[in-house]
Coordinates of C-alpha atoms and ligand atoms in Angstrom, one line a residue:
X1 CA 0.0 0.0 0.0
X2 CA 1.0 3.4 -0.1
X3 CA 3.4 4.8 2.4
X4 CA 1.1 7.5 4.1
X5 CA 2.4 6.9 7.6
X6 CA 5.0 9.5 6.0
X7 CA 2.4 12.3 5.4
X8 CA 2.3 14.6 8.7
X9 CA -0.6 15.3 10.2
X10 CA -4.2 13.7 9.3
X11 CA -5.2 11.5 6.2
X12 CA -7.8 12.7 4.4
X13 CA -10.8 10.2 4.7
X14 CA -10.6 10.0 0.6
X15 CA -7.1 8.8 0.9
X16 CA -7.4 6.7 3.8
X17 CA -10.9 4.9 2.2
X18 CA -8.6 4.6 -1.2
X19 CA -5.5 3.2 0.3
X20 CA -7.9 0.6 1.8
X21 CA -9.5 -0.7 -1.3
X22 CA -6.1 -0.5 -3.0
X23 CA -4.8 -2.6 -0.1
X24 CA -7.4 -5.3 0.0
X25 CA -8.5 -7.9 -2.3
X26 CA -11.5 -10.6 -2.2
X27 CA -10.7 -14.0 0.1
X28 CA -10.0 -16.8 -1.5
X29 CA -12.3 -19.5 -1.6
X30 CA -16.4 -20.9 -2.7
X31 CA -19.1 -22.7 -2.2
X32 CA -22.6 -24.0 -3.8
X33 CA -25.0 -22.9 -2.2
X34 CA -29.1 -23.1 -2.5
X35 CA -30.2 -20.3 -3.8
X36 CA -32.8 -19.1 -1.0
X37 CA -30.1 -19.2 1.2
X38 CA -27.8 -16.8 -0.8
X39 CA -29.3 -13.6 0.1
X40 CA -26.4 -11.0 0.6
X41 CA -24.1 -13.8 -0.4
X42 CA -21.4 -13.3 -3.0
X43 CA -21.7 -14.6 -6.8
X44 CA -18.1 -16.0 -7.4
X45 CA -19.5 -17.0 -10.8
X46 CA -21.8 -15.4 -13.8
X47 CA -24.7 -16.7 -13.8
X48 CA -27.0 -17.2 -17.3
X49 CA -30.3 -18.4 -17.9
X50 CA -31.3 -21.8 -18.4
X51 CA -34.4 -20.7 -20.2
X52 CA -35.9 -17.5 -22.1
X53 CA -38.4 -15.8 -19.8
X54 CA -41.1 -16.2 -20.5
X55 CA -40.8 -19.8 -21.8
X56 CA -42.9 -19.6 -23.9
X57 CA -45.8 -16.8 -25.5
X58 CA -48.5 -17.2 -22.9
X59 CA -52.0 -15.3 -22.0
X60 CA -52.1 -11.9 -19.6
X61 CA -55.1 -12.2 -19.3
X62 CA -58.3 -14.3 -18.7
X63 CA -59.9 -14.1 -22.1
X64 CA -60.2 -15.9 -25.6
X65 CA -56.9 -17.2 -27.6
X66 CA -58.3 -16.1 -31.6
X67 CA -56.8 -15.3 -34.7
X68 CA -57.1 -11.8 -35.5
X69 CA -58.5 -11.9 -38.8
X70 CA -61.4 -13.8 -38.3
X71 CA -62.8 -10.6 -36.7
X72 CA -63.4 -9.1 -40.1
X73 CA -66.2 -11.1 -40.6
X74 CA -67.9 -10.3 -37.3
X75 CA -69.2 -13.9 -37.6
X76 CA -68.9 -15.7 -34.1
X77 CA -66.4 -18.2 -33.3
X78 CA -66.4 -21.9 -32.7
X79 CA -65.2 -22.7 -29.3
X80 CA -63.0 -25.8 -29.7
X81 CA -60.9 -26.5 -26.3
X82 CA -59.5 -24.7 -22.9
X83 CA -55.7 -24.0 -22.2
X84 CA -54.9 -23.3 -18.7
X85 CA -51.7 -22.7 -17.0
X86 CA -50.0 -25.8 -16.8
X87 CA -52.6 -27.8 -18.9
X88 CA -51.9 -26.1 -22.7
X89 CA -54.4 -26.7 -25.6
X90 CA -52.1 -29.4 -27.6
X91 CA -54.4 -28.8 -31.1
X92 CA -54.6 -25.9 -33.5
X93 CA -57.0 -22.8 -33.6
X94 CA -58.0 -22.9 -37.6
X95 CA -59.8 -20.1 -39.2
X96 CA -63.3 -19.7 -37.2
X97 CA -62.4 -21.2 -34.2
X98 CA -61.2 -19.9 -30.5
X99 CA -59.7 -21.4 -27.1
X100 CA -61.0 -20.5 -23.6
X101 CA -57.6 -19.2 -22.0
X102 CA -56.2 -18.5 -18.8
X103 CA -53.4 -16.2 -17.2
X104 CA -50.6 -17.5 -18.0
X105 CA -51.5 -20.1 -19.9
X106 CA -49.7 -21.5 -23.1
X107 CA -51.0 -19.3 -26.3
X108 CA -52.1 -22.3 -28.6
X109 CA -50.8 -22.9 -32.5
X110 CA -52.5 -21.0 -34.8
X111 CA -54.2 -18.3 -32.7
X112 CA -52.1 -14.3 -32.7
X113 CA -54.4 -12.8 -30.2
X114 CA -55.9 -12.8 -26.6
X115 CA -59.3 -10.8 -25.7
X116 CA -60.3 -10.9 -22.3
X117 CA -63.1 -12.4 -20.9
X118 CA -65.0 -9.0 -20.3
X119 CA -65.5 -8.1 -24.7
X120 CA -66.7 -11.6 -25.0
X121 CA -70.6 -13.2 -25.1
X122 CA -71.1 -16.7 -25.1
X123 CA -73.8 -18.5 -26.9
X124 CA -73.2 -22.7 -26.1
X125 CA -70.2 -22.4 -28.2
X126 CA -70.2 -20.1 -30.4
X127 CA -68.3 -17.0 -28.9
X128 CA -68.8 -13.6 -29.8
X129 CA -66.2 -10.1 -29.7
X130 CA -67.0 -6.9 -29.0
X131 CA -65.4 -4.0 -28.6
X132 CA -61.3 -3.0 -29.8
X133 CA -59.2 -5.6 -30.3
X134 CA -55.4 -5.5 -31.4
X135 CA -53.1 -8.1 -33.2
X136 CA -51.0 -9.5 -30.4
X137 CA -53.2 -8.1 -27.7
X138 CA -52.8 -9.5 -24.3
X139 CA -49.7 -12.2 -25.0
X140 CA -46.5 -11.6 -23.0
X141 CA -43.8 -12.9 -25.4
X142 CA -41.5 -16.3 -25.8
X143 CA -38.4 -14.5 -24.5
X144 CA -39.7 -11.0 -24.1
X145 CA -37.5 -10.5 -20.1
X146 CA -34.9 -12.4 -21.0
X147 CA -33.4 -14.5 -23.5
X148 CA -32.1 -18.4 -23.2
X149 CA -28.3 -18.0 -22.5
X150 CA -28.3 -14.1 -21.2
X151 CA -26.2 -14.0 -18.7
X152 CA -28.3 -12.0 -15.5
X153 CA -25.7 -11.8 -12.9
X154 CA -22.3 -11.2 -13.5
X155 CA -19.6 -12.7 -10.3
X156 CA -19.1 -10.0 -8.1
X157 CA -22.9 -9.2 -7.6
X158 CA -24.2 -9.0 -3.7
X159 CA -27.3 -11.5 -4.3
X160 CA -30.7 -9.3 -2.7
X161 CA -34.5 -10.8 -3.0
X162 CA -34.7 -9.5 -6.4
X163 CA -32.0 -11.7 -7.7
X164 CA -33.1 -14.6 -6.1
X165 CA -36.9 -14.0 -7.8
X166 CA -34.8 -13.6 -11.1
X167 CA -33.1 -16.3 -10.7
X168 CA -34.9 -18.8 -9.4
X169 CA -37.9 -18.1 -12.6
X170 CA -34.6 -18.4 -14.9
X171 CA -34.2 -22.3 -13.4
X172 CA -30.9 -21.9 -11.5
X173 CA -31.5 -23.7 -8.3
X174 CA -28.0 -23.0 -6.3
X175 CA -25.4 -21.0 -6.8
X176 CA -21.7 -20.7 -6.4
X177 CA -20.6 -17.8 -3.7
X178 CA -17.6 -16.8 -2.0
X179 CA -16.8 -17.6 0.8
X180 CA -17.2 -15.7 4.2
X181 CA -14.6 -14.0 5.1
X182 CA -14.0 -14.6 8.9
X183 CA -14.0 -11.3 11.0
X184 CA -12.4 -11.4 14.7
X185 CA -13.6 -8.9 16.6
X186 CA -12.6 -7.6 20.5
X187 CA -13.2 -4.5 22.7
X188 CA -10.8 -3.9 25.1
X189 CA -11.2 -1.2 27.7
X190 CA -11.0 -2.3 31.8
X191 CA -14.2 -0.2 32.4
X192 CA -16.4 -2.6 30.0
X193 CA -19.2 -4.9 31.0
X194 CA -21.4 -7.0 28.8
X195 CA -24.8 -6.2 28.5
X196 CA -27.1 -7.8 31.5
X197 CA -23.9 -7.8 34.1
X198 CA -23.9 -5.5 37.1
X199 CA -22.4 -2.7 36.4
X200 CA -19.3 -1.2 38.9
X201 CA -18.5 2.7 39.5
X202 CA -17.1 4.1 36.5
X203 CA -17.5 0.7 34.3
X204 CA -20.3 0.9 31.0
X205 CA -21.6 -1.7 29.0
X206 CA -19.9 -2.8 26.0
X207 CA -21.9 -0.9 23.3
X208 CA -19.2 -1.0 20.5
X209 CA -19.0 -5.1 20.0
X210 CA -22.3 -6.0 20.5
X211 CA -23.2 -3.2 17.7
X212 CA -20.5 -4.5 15.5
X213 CA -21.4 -8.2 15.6
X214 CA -25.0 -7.2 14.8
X215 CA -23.9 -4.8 11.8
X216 CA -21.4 -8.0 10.9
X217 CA -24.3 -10.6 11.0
X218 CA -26.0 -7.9 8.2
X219 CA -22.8 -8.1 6.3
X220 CA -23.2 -11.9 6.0
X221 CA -20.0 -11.8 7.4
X222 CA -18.9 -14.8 10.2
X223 CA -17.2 -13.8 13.4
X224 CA -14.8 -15.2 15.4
X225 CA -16.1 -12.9 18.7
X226 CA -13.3 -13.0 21.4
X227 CA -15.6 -10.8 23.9
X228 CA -14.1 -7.8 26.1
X229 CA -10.3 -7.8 26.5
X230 CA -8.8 -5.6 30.0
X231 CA -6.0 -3.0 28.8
X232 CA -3.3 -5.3 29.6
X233 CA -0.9 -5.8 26.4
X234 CA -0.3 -9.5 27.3
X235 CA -3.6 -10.2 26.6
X236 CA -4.1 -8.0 23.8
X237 CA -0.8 -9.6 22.4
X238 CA -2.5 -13.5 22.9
X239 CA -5.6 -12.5 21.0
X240 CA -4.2 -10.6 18.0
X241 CA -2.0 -13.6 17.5
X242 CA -4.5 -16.1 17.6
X243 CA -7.1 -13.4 15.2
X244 CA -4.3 -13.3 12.7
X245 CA -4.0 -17.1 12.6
X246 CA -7.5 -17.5 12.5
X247 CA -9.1 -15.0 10.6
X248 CA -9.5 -13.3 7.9
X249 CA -9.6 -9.3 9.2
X250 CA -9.8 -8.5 12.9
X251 CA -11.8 -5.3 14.1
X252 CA -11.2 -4.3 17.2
X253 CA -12.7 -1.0 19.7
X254 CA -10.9 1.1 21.3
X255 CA -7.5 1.5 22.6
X256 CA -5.8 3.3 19.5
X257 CA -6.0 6.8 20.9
X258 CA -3.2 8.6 22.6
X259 CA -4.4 7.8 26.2
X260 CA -2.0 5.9 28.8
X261 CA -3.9 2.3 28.6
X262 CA -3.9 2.7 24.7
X263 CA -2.6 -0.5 23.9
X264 CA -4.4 -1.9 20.9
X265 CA -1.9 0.3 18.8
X266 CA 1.4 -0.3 20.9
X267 CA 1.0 -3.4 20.5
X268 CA 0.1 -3.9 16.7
X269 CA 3.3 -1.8 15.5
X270 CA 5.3 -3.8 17.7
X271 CA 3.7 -7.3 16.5
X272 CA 2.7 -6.0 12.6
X273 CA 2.1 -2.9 10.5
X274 CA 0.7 -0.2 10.7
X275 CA -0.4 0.9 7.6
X276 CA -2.4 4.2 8.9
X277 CA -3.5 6.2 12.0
X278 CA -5.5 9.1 12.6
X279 CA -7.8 10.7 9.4
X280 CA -9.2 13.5 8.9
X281 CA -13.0 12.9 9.9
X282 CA -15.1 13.8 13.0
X283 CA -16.0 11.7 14.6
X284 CA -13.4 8.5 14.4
X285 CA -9.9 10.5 14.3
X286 CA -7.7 8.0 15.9
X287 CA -8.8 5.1 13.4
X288 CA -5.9 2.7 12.9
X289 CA -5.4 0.1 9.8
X290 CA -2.4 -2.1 9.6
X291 CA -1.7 -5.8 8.7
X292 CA -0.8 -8.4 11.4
X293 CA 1.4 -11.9 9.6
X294 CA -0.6 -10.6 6.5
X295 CA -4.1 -10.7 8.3
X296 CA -5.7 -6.6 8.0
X297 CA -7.0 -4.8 11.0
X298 CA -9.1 -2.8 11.7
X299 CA -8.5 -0.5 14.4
X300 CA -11.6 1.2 15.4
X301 CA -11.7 4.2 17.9
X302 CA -13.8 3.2 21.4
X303 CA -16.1 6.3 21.4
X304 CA -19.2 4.1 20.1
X305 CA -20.3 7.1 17.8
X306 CA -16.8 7.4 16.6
X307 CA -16.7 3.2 16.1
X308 CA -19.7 2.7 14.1
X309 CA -18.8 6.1 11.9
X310 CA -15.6 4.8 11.1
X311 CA -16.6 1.2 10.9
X312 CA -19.2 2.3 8.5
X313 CA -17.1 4.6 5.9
X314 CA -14.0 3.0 6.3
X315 CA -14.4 -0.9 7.5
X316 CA -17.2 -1.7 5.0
X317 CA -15.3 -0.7 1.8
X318 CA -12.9 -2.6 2.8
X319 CA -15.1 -5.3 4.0
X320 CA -17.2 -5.2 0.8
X321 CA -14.1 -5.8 -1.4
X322 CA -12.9 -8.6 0.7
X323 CA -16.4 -10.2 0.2
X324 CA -15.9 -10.0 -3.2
X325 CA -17.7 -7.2 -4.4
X326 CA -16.8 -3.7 -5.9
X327 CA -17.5 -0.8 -3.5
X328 CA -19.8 1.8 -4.7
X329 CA -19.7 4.9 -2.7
X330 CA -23.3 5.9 -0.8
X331 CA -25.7 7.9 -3.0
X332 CA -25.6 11.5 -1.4
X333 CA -28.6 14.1 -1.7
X334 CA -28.5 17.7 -0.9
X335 CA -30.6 19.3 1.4
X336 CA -31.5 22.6 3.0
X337 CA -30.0 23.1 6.3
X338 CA -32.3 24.1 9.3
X339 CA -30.3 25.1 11.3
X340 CA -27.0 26.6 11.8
X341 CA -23.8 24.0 12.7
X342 CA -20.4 24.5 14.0
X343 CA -17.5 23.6 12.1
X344 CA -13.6 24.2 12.1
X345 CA -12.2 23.3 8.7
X346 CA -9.3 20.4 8.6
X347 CA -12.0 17.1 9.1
X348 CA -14.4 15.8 7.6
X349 CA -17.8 16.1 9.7
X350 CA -20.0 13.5 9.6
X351 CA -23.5 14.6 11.9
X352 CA -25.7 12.8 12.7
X353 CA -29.2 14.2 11.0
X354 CA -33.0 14.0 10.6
X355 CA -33.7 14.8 6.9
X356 CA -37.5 15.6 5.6
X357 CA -39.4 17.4 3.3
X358 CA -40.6 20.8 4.2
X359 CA -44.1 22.3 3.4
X360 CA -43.1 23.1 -0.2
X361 CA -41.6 19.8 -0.9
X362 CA -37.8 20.5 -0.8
X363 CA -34.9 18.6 0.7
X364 CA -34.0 19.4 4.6
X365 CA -32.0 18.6 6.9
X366 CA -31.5 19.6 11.0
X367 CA -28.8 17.7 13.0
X368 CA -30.0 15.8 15.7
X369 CA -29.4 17.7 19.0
X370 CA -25.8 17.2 20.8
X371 CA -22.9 16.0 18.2
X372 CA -20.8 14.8 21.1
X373 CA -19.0 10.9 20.0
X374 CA -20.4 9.2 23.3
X375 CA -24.4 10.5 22.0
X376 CA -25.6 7.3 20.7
X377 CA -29.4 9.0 21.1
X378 CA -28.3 11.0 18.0
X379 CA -27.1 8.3 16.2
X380 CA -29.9 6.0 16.7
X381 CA -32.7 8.6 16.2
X382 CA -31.0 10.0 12.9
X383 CA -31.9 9.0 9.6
X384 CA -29.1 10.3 7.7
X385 CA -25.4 11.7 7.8
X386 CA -24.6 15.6 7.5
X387 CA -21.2 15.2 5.4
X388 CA -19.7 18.4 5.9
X389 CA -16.6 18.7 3.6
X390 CA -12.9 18.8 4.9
X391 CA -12.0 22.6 4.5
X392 CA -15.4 23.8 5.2
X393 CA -16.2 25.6 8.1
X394 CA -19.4 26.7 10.1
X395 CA -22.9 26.2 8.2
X396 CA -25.6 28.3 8.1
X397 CA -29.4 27.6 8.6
X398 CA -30.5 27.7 4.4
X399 CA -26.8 26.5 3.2
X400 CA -27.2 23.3 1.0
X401 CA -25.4 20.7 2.5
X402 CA -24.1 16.9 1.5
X403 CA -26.6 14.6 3.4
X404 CA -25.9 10.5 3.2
X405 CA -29.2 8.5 3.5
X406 CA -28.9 5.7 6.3
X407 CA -29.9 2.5 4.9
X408 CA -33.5 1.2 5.1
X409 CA -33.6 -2.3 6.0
X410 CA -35.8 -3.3 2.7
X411 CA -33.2 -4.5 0.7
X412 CA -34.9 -5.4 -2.6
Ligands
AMP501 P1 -10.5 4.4 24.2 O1 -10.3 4.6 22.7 O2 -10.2 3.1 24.6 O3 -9.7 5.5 24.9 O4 -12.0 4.7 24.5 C1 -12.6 6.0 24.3 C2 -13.9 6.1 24.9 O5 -14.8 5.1 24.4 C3 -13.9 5.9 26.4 O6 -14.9 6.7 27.0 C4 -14.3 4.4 26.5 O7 -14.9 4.1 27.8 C5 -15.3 4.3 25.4 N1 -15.4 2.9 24.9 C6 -14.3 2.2 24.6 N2 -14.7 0.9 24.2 C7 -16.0 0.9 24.2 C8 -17.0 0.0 23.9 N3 -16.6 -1.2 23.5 N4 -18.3 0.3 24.1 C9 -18.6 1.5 24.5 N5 -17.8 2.5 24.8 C10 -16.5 2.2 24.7
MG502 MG1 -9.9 2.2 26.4

């Protein structure tokens, strides 16, 4: 990678996310898989249809299967058979003669034309047309989605519901993914508890891994979770070692700051590399990355705002590549600022934000009350990042600013 632990000062969060994707390539390794279980998985292969879609020209509507030019007559037609949806009409319709079809069903030989049910008398058999009637109304075509052979998913593609629906109607019943990448993950911090344990003066809960191995689980990543570590470097030393050998990134919280019991960092420049530390972005300065006997790490910061920030712009590019996949930056939208916020130019500002449409239907945005990096209120009740550029400084109420949709959890 590039040598930026040479560049004084902060990296710029471009840089640092670049250096990362530069750094990182997909882990080795697939499987076959059934397809309903490949949501979020992987493709390590392209995947083509088996058949065109539809199979075959077939009825959209309830109605009559006819040929078109026995209309001219306005003679009635002979009804001569029925073809349903999984039961086709197997003869011919000749001149003068019609098929009851259904949705879906087969379009029979010989007929070029559907009218539904509702433009249609019956007398015993003989079936009469009223109303407008098209060539080729009503018949979804022999191929007219996708052709036999097309390829729909190329490798590289994160498989959503979609897919699978696509898939699955083009015949392919498993498919071949990439494997998981393995992701160790640790706090360490003396003052941290797991969730549901009694808590001690001046100890908190363990917010950071418990939020990571959720937001890990979305990522249809696997994790190797070695739980809280104390600020002892010993122990810190035992379980990089053993995360290196066993998996394929570690992430750990806290510890890479400049504080006294800030180990996490000591301890991987003394056992690996450190690639970078520190980038310009607020919150999540003191984000480390390195490499440890090869394995990448992820050193998050342990203010939880500051972890999931950084996790989310810097870890998952880097996660999504390793996956397998190319990394396409978030969509951003601008929007009106509401009020006015407080910025010194030099890092990137990510605040945490509500965004809505006013009365008149435009784009707004108001940050979410206190921008401290312990305020996990804010970050759970916001619905979007305020991405306030690098060198910019304050923000005005009416300035247009860079807003970052969070994600919705319908992934279609
Ligand atoms: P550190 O980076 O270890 O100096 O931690 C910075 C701040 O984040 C301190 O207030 C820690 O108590 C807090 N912190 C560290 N790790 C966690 C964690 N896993 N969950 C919640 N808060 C944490
Ligand atoms: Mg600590």
């Amino acid at each position: 990678m590039s040598d930026c632990c040479s560049q004084p000062g902060l990296m710029p969060i471009e840089a640092a996310r670049a250096a990362l994707l530069e750094d990182l390539a997909p882990v080795a390794g697939t499987e076959s898989i059934p397809l309903a279980q490949a949501t979020g998985r992987v493709l390590a292969q392209p995947v083509a249809s088996t058949v065109c879609l539809p199979p075959c020209d077939n009825s959209a509507m309830d109605g009559y299967a006819l040929r078109i030019a026995d209309l001219d007559s306005g003679m009635p037609l002979e009804l001569i058979g029925y073809s349903f949806a999984g039961k086709p009409f197997d003869g011919i319709v000749n001149p003068g003669t019609c098929v009851r079809i259904m949705t879906g069903a087969a379009l029979p030989d010989g007929a070029d034309t559907v009218v539904m049910q509702e433009q249609v008398t019956t007398q015993g058999e003989s079936i009469f047309i009223g109303g407008k009637v098209r060539p080729g109304d009503h018949i979804r075509r022999c191929g007219e989605d996708v052709a036999e052979g097309e390829t729909l998913l190329d490798s590289g593609a994160r498989i959503s519901v979609a897919h699978i629906a696509l898939l699955a109607a083009a015949g392919i019943g498993e498919v071949s993914v990439q494997r998981r990448p393995v992701i160790a993950l640790f706090s360490t911090g003396d003052e941290l508890r797991q969730p549901g344990e009694p808590l001690g003066k001046g100890d908190i809960f363990d917010s950071n891994r418990i939020a990571l191995l959720a937001a890990l689980a979305e990522l249809d990543l696997e994790v190797l979770d070695l739980g809280i570590l104390p600020d002892d470097k010993d122990v810190i030393r035992d379980n990089l070692a053993r995360a290196a050998r066993e998996a394929d990134a570690i992430i750990t919280s806290g510890g890479v700051s400049v504080g006294e019991a800030d180990y996490t960092r000591e301890v991987l420049e003394e056992m690996g590399e450190i690639g970078f530390w520190k980038v310009a972005m607020k919150p999540g300065k003191p984000f480390a990355y390195g490499r440890l006997q090869g394995t990448p790490f992820f050193g998050l910061p342990g203010n939880p705002v500051s972890a999931l920030i950084t996790f989310q712009q810097l870890a998952v590019p880097a996660l999504t590549v390793m996956k397998g996949s190319a990394w396409a930056a978030p969509v951003q939208l601008q929007a009106r600022l509401q009020k006015p916020v407080k910025k010194k130019p030099g890092r990137t500002d990510f605040q945490r934000g509500i965004y809505l449409r006013d009365e008149s239907g435009n784009l707004c945005v108001e940050p979410v009350g206190a921008q401290g990096s312990h305020i996990l209120s804010g970050l759970a009740d916001a619905n979007c990042l305020i991405v306030l550029s690098r060198d910019s400084g304050n923000a005005e109420a009416g300035d247009m600013v860079d807003i970052e949709p969070l994600a919705t959890p319908l992934d279609l």
